C-alpha positions as MATLAB code, in Angstrom:
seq = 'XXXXXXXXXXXXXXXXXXXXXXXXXXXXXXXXXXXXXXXXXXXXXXXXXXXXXXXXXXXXXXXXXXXXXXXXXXXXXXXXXXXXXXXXXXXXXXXXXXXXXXXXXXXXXXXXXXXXXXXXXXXXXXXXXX';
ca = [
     -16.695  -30.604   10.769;
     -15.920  -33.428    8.250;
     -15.012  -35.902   11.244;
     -18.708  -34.499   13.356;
     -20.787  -35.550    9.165;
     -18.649  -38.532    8.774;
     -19.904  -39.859   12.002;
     -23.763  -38.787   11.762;
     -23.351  -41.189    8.450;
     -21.602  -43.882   10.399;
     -24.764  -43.648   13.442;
     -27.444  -43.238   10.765;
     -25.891  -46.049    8.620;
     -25.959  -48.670   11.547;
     -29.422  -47.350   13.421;
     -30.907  -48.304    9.465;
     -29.491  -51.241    9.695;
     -30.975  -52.597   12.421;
     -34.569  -50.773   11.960;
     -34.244  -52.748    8.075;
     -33.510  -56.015    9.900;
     -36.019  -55.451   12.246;
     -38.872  -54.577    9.702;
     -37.685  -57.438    7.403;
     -37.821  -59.945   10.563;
     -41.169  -58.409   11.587;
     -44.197  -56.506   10.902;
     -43.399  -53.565   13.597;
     -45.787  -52.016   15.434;
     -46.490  -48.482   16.284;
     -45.160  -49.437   19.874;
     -42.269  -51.325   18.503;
     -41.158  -48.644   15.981;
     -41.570  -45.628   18.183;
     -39.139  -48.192   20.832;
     -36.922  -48.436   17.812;
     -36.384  -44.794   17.244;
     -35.901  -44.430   20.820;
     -33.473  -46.361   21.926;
     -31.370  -46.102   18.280;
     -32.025  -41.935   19.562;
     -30.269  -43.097   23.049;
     -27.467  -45.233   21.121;
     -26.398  -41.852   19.665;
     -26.573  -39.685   22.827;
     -23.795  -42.301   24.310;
     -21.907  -42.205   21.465;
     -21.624  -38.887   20.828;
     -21.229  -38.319   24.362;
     -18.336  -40.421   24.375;
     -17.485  -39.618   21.274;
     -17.739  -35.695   21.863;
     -15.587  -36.040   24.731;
     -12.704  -36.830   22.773;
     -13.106  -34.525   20.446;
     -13.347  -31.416   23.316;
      -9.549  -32.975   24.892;
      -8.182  -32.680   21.053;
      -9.861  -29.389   20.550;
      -8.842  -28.286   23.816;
      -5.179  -29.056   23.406;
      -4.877  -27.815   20.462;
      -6.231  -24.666   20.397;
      -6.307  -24.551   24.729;
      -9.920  -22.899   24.509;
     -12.504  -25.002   25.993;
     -15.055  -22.829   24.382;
     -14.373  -24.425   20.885;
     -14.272  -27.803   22.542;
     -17.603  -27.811   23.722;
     -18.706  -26.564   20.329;
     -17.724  -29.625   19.136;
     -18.610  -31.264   21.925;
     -22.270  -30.292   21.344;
     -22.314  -30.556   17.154;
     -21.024  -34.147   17.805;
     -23.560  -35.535   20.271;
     -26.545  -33.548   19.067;
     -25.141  -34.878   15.225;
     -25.060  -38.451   16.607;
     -28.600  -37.944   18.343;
     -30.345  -36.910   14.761;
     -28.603  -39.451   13.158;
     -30.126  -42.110   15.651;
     -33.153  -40.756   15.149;
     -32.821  -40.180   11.102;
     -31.522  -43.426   10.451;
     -34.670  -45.620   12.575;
     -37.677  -42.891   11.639;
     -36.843  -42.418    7.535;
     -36.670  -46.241    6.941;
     -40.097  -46.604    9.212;
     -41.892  -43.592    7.359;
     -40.787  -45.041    3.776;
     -42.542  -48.569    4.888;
     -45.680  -46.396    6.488;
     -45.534  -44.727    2.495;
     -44.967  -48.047    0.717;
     -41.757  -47.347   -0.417;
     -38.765  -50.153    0.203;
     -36.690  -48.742    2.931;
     -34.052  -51.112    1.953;
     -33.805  -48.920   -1.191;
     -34.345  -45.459   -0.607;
     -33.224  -44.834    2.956;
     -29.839  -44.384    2.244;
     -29.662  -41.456    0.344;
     -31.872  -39.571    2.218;
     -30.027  -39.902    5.826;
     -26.641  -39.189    4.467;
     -28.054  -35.979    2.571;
     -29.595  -35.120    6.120;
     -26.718  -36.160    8.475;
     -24.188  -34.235    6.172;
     -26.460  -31.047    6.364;
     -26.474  -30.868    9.842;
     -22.899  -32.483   10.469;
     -21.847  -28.974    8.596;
     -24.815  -26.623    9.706;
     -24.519  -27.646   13.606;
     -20.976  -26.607   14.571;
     -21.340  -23.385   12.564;
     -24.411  -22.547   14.245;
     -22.844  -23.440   17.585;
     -19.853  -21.794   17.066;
     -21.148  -18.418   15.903;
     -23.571  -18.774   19.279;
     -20.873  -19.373   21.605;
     -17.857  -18.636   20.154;
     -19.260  -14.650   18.559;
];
């Protein structure tokens, strides 16, 4: 679970890096910033895809049930998805608010990422695995 948070924070950390270059390079518009959350969304469905898939062969190994490897299969791409989309949309809202994304993003999307990092494989797992 702590390797599925750590790596919402690393997504969300990156996809508000480029929305905060972005908005400082440019005054975004409703096109471009719903474009931005999209593809930074599609960024994290490949890498937790990819990502995911390790994680299953390890789990599967390990433990040699593939039930608990797509668990984590699933908390690590949906994690990665949310963090895509967490880490373009808070940064976009706080500049719709008037509030310096640049300051305040941060906090937020690791608060959020770490929630459902934790909350997603535990809800998976007592779906599938129970």
């Amino acid at each position: 679970m702590t390797i599925i948070a750590g790596m919402g924070g690393n997504t969300a950390t990156q996809a508000l890096a480029v929305t905060v270059r972005r908005i400082s390079l440019s005054d975004l518009t409703d096109r471009q910033a719903y474009d931005t959350i999209l593809k930074e969304s599609l960024v994290g469905l490949i890498n937790g895809a990819c990502n995911g898939l390790i994680v299953f062969a390890v789990a599967y190994f390990y433990d040699a049930n593939p039930m608990l490897g797509v668990v984590l299969f699933l908390a690590m791409t949906g994690n990665l998805v949310i963090a895509g989309i967490t880490g373009a949309g808070i940064p976009l809202i706080l500049k719709r608010v008037g509030i310096d994304p640049a300051v305040a993003s941060s906090i937020i999307i690791t608060t959020f990422t770490d929630c459902i990092g934790f909350f997603l494989p535990l809800w998976l797992a007592t779906k599938l695995l129970l």
